[in-house]
PDB file of C-alpha atoms in Angstrom:
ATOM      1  CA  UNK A 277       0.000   0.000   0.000  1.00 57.00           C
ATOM      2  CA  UNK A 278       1.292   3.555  -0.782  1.00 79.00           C
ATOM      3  CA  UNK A 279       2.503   5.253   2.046  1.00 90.00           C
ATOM      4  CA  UNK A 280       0.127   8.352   1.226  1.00 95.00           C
ATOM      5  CA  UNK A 281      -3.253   6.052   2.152  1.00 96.00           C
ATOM      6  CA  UNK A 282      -1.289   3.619   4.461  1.00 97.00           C
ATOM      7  CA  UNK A 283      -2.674   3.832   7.926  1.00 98.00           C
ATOM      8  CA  UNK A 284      -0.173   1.824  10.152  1.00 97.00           C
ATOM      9  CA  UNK A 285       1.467   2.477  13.432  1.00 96.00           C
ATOM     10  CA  UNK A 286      -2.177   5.133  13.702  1.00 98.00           C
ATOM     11  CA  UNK A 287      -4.386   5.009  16.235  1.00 98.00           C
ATOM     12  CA  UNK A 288      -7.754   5.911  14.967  1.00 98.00           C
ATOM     13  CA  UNK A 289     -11.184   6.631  17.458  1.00 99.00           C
ATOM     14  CA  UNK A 290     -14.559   6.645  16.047  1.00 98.00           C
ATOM     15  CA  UNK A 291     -17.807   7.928  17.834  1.00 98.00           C
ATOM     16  CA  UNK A 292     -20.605   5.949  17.299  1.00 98.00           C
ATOM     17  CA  UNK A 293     -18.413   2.636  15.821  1.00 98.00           C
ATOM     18  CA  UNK A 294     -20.484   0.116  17.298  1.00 97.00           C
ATOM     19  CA  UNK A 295     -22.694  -0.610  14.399  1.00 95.00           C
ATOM     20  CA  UNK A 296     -23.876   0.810  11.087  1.00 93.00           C
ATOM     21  CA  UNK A 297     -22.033   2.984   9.043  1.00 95.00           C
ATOM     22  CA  UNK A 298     -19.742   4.098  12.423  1.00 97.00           C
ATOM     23  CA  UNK A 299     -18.746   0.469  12.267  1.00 97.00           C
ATOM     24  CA  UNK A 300     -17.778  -0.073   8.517  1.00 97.00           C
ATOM     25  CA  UNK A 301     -15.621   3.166   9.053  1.00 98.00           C
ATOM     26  CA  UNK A 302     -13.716   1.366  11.608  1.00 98.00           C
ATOM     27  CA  UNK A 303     -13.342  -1.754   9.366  1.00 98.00           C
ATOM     28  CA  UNK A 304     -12.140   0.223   6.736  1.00 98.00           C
ATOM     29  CA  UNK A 305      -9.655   2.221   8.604  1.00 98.00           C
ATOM     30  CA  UNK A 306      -8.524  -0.834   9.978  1.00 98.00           C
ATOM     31  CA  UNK A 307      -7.796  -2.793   6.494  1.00 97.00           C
ATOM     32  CA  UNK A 308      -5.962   0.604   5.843  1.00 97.00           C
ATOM     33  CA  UNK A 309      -3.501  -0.612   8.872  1.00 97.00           C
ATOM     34  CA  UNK A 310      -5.046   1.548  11.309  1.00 98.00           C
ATOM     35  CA  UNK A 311      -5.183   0.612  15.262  1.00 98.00           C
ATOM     36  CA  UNK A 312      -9.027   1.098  16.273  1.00 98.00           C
ATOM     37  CA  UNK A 313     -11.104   2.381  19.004  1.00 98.00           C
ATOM     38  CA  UNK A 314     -14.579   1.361  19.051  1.00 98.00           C
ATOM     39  CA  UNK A 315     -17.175   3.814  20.979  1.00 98.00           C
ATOM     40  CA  UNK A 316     -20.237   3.156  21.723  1.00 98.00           C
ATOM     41  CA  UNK A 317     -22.810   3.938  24.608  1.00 96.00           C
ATOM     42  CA  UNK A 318     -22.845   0.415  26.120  1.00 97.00           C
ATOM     43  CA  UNK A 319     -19.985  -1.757  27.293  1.00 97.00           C
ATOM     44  CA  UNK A 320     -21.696  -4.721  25.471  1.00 98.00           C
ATOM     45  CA  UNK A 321     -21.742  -2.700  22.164  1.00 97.00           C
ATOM     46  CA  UNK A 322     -18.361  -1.282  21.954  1.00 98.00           C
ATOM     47  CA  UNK A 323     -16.963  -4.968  23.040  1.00 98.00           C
ATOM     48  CA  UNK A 324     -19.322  -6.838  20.407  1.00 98.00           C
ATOM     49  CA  UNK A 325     -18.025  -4.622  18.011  1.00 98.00           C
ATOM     50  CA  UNK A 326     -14.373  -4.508  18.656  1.00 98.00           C
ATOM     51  CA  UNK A 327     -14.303  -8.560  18.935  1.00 98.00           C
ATOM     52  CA  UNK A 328     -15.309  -8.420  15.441  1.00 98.00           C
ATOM     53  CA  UNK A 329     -12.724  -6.450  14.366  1.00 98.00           C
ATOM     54  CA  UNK A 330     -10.267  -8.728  16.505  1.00 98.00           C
ATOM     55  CA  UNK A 331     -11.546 -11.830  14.992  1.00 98.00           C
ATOM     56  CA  UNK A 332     -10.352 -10.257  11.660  1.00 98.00           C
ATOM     57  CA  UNK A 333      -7.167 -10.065  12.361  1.00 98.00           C
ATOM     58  CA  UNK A 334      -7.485  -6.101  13.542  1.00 98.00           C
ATOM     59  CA  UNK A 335      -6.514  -4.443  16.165  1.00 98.00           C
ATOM     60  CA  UNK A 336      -9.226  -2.674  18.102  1.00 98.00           C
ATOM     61  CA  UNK A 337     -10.384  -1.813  21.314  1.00 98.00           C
ATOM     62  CA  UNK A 338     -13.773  -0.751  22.951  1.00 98.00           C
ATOM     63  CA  UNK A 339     -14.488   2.229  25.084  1.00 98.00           C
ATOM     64  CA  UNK A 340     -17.889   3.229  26.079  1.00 98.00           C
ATOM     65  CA  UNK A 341     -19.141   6.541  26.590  1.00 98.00           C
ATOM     66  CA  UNK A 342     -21.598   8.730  26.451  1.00 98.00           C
ATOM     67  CA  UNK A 343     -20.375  11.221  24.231  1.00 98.00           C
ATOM     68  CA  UNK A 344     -22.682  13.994  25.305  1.00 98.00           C
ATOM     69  CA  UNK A 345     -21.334  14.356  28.538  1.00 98.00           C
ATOM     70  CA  UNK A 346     -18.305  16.579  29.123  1.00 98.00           C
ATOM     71  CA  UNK A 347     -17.032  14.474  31.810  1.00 98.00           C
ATOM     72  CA  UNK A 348     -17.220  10.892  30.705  1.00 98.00           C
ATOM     73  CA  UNK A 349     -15.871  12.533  26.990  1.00 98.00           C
ATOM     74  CA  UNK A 350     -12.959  13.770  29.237  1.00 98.00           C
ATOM     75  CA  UNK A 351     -12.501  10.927  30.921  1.00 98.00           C
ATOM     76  CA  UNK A 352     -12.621   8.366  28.028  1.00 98.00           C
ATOM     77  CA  UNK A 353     -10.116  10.626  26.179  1.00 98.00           C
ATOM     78  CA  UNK A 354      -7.737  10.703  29.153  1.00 98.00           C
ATOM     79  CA  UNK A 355      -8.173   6.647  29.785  1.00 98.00           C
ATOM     80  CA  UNK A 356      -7.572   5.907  26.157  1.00 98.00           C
ATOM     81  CA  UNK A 357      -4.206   8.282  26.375  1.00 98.00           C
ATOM     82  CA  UNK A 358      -2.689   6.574  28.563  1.00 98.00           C
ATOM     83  CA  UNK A 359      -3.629   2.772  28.479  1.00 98.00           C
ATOM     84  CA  UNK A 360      -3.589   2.602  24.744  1.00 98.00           C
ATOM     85  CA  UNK A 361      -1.812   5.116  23.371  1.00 98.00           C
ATOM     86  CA  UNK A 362      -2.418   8.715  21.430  1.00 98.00           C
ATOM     87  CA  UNK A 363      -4.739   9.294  19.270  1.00 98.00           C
ATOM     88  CA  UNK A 364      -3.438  10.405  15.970  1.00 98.00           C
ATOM     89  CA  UNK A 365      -7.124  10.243  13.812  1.00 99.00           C
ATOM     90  CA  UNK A 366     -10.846  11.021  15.084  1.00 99.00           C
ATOM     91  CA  UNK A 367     -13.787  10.104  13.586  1.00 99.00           C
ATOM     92  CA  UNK A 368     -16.793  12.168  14.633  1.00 98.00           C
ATOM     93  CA  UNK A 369     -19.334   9.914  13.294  1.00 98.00           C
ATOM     94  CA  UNK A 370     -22.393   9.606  16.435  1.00 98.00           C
ATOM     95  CA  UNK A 371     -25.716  10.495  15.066  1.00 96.00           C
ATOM     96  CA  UNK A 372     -29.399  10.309  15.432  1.00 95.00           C
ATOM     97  CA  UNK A 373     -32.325  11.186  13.353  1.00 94.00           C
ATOM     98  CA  UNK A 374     -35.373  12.186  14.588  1.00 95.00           C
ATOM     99  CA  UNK A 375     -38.767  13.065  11.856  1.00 94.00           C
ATOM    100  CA  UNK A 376     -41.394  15.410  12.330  1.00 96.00           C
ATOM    101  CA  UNK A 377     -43.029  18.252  11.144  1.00 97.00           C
ATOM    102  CA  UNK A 378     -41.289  21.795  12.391  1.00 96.00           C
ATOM    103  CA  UNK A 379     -44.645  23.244  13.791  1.00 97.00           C
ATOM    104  CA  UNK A 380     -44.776  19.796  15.869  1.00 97.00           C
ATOM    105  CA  UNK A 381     -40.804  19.106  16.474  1.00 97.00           C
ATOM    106  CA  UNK A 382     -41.281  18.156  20.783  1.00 97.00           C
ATOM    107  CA  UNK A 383     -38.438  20.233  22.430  1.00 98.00           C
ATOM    108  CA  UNK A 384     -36.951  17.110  24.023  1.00 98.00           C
ATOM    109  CA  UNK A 385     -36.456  15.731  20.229  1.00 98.00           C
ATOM    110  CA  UNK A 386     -34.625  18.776  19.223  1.00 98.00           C
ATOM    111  CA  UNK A 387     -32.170  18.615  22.416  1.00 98.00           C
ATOM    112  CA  UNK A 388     -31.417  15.000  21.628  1.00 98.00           C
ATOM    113  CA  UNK A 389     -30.257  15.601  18.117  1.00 98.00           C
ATOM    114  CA  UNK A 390     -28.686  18.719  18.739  1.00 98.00           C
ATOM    115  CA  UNK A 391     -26.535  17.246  21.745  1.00 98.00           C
ATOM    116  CA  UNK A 392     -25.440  14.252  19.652  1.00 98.00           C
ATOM    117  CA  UNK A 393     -25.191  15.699  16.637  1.00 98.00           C
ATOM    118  CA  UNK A 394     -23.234  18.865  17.098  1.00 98.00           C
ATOM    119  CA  UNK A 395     -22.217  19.262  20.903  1.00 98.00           C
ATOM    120  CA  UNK A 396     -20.733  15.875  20.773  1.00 98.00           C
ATOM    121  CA  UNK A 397     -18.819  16.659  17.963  1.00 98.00           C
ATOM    122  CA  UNK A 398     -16.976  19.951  19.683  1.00 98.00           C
ATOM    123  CA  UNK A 399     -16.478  17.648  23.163  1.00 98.00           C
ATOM    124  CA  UNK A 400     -14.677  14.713  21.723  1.00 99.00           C
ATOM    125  CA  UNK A 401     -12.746  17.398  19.159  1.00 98.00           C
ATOM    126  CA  UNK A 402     -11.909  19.182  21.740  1.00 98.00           C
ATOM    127  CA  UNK A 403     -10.827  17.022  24.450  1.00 98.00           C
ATOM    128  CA  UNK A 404      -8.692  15.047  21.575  1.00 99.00           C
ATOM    129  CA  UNK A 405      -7.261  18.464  19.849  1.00 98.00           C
ATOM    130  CA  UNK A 406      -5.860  19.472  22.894  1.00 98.00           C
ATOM    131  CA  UNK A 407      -3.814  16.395  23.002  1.00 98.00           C
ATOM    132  CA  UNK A 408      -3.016  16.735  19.203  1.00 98.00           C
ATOM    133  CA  UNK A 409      -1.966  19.889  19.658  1.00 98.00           C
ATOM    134  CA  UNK A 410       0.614  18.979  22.561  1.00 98.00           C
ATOM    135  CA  UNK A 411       2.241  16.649  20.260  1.00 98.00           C
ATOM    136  CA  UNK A 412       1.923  19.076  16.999  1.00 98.00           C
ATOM    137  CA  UNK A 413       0.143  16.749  14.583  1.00 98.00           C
ATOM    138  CA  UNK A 414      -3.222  14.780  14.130  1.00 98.00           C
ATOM    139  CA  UNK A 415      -6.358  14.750  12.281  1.00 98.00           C
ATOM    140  CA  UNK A 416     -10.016  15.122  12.706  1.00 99.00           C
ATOM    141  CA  UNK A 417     -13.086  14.028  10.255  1.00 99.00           C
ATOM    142  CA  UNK A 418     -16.247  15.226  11.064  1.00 98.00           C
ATOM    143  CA  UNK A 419     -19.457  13.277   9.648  1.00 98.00           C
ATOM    144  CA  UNK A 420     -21.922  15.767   7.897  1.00 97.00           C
ATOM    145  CA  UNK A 421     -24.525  15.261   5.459  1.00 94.00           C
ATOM    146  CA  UNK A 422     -26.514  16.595   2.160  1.00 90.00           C
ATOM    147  CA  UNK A 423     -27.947  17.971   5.163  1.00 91.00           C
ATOM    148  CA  UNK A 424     -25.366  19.980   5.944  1.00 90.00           C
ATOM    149  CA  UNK A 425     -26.375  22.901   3.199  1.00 87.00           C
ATOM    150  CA  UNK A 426     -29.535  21.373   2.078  1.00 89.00           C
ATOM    151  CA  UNK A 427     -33.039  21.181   3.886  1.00 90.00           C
ATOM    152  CA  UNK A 428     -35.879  18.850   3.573  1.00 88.00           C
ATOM    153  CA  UNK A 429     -39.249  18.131   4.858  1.00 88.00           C
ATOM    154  CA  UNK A 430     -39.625  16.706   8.286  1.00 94.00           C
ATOM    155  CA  UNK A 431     -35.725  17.285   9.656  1.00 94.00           C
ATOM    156  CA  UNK A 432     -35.191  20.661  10.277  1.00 96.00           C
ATOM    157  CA  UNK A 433     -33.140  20.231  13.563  1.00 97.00           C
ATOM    158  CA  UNK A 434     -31.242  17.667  11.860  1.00 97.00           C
ATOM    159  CA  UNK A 435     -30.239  19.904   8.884  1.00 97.00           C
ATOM    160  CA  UNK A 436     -29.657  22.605  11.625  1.00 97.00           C
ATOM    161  CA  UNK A 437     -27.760  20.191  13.530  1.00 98.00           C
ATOM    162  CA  UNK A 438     -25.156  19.001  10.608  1.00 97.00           C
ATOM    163  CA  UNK A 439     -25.324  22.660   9.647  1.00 97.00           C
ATOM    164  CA  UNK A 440     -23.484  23.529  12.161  1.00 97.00           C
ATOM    165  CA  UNK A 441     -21.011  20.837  11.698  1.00 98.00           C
ATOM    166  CA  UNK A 442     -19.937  22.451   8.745  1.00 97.00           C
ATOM    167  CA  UNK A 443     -19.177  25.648  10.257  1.00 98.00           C
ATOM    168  CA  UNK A 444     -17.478  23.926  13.445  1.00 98.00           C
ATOM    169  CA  UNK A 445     -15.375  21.876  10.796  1.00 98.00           C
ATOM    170  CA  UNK A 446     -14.847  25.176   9.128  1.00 98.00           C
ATOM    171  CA  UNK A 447     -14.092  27.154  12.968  1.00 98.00           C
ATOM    172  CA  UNK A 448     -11.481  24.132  13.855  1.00 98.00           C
ATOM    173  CA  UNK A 449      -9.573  24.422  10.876  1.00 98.00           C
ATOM    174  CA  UNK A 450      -9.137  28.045  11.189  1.00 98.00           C
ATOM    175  CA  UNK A 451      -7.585  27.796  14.787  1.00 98.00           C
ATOM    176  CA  UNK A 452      -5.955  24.467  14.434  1.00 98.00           C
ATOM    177  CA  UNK A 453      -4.479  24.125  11.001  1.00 98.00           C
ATOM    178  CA  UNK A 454      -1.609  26.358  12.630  1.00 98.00           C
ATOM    179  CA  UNK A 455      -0.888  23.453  14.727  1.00 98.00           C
ATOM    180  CA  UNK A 456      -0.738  20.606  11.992  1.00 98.00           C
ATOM    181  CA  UNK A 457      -4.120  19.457  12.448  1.00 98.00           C
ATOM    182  CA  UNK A 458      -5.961  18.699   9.608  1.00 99.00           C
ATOM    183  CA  UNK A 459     -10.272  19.579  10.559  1.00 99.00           C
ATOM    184  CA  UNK A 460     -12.598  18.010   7.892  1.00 98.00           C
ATOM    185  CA  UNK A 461     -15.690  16.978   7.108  1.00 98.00           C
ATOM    186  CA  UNK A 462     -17.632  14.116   4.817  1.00 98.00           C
ATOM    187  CA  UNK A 463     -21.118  14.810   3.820  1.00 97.00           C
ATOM    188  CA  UNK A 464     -22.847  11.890   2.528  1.00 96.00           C
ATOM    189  CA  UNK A 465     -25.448  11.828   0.226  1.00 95.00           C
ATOM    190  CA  UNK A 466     -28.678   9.152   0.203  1.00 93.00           C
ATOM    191  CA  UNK A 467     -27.142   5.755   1.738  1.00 92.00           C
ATOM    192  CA  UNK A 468     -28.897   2.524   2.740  1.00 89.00           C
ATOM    193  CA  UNK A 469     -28.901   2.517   6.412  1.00 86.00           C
ATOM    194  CA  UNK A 470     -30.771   1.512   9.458  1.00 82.00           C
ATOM    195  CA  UNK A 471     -31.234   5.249  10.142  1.00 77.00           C
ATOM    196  CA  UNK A 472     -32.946   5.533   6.263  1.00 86.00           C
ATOM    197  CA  UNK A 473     -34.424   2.072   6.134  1.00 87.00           C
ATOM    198  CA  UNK A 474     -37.950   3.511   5.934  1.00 86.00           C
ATOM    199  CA  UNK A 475     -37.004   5.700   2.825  1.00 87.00           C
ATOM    200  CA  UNK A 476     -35.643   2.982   1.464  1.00 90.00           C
ATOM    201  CA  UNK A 477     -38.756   0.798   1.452  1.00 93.00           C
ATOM    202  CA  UNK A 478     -40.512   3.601   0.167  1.00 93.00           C
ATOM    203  CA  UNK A 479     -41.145   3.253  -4.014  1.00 94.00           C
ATOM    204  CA  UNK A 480     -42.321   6.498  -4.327  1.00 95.00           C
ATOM    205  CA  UNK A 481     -38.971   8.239  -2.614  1.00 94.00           C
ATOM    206  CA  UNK A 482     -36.421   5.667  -4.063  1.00 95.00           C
ATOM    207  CA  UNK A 483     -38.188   6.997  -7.364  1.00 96.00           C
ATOM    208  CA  UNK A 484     -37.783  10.850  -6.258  1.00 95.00           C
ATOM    209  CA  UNK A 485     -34.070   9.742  -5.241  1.00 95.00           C
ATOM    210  CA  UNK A 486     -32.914   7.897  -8.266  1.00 95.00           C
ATOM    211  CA  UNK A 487     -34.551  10.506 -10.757  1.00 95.00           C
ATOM    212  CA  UNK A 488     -32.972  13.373  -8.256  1.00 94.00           C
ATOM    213  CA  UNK A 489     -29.169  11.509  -8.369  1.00 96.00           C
ATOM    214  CA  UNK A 490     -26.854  11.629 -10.940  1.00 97.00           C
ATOM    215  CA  UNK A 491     -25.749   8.008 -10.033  1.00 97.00           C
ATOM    216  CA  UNK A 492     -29.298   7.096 -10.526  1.00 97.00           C
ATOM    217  CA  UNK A 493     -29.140   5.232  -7.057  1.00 96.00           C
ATOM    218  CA  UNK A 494     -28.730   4.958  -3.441  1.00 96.00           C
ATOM    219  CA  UNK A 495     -25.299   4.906  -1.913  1.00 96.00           C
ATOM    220  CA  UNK A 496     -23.873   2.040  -0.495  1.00 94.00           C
ATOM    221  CA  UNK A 497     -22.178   2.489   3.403  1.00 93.00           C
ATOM    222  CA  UNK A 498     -18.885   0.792   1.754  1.00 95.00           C
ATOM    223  CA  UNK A 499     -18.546   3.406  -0.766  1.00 97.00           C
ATOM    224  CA  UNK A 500     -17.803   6.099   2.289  1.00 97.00           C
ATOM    225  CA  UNK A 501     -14.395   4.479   3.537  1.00 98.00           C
ATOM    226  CA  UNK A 502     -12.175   5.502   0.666  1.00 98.00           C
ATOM    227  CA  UNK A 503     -12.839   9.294   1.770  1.00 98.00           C
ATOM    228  CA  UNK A 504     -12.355   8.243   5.745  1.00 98.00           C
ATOM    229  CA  UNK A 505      -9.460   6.911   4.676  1.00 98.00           C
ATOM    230  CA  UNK A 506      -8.541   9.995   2.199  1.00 98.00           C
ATOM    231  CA  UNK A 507      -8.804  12.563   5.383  1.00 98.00           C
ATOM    232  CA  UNK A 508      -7.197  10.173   7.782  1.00 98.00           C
ATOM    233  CA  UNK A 509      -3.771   9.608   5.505  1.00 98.00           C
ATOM    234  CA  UNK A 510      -0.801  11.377   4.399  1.00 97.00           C
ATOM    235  CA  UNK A 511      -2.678  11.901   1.265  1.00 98.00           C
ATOM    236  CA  UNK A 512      -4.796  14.782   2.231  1.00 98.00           C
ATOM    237  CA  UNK A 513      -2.103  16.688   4.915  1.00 98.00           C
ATOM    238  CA  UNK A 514      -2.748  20.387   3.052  1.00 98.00           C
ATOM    239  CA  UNK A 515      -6.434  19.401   2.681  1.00 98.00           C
ATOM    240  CA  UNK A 516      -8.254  21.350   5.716  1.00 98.00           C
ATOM    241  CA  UNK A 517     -11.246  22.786   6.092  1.00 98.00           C
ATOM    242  CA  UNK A 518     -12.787  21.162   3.677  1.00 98.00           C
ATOM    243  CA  UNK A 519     -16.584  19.129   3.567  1.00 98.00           C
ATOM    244  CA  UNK A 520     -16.309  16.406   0.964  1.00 98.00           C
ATOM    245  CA  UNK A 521     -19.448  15.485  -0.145  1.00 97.00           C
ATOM    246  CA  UNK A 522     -19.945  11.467  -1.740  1.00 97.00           C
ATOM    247  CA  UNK A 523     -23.878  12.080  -2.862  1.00 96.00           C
ATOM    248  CA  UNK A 524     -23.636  10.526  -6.213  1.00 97.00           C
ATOM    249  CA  UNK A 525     -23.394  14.139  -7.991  1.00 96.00           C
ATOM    250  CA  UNK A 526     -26.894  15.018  -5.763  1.00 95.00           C
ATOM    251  CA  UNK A 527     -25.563  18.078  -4.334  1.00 93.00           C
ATOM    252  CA  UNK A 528     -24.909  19.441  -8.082  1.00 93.00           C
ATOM    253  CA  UNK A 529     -27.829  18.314  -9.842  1.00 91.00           C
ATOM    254  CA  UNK A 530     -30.481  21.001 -10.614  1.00 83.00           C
TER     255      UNK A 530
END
């Protein structure tokens, strides 16, 4: 493997990794070479998960925390320091979705996905840059979305949510690049997931979607890991600040 996308001797954490598209990042990044750290809000989930990995013939680990809260964040970042080692890649990748109208969006939805979605994200970055910064190096990838600069019926707080992902992405790079952090962001398009399972088994919107794409299809969750692994390499060390969107051409489709 070319040095520029070879992840050995890295040490890689991903939010979220447990399952679904968190977890195929983490497979990815580990056939890359990388060292893995599977989060996840249970024990059981993060060890499931990282077993897997293990089984493979990767190296991974589980931590579990709840990466809403300052304190476990803080304290999950310091354990992982110092029983397994630095982290040199992170992989903001916990999300949830939540569907409703905006005129009857419950207040208690829009704190969920705005505390998972977009607080978590500057927690973890920030308890990790601050080690990445001590040691003058690192990277960070922020999951986005179409989302991200387009709206749509029925997720307003989630578009607001990976909205501001963007700008944080854009805020990071701006004070850490000067450091030799790299701050980016992948926005994927229409994949089949859990989270879009419904959509999925919808004819009419798979219709709507494949008319609307370019690519004339859904997105499979493999075809994200080339970019994770893109923003997590060698390859893409003067890329910062950047959101790199895999939608099938969506995004630039009138």
């Amino acid at each position: 493997m070319s040095i520029l996308f070879s992840l050995h001797n890295k040490r890689v954490l991903i939010t979220g990794s447990g399952r679904g598209i968190g977890f195929l990042l983490a497979k990815g990044l580990a056939e890359a070479g990388a060292e893995v750290i599977i989060n996840a809000t249970t024990e059981a989930g993060a060890q499931h998960a990282a077993a897997q990995l293990t089984e493979l013939g990767h190296k991974a680990h589980a931590m579990a925390f709840d990466v809403t809260q300052s304190a476990a964040v803080n304290a999950a970042i310091e354990q992982i320091e110092s029983q397994i080692g630095a982290i040199d890649v992170l992989v903001n990748n916990a999300g949830i979705q939540r569907r409703r109208p905006f005129l009857e969006f419950p207040e208690q939805d829009w704190n969920e996905v705005i505390a998972v979605n977009q607080t978590a994200v500057f927690l973890v970055s920030q308890a990790v840059a601050r080690k990445m910064v001590s040691r003058q190096r690192g990277k960070i990838i922020n999951i986005g979305s179409m989302q991200s600069e387009l709206g749509r019926d029925t997720i307003t707080p989630y578009a607001a949510s990976k909205g501001a992902v963007t700008m944080l992405t854009r805020g990071m790079c701006v004070e850490l690049a000067r450091h030799n952090i790299q701050v980016n962001g992948i926005a994927p398009g229409y994949f089949k997931t859990e989270m879009t399972q419904a959509l999925a088994d919808d004819e009419a919107f798979t219709g709507w979607l494949t008319k609307r794409t370019p690519a004339a299809r859904w997105g499979n969750p493999e075809e994200l890991i080339g970019a994770a692994v893109f923003l997590s390499t060698k390859a893409s060390d003067f890329v910062n600040g950047h959101l790199l969107f895999v939608d099938g051409g969506m995004r630039v489709a009138v």
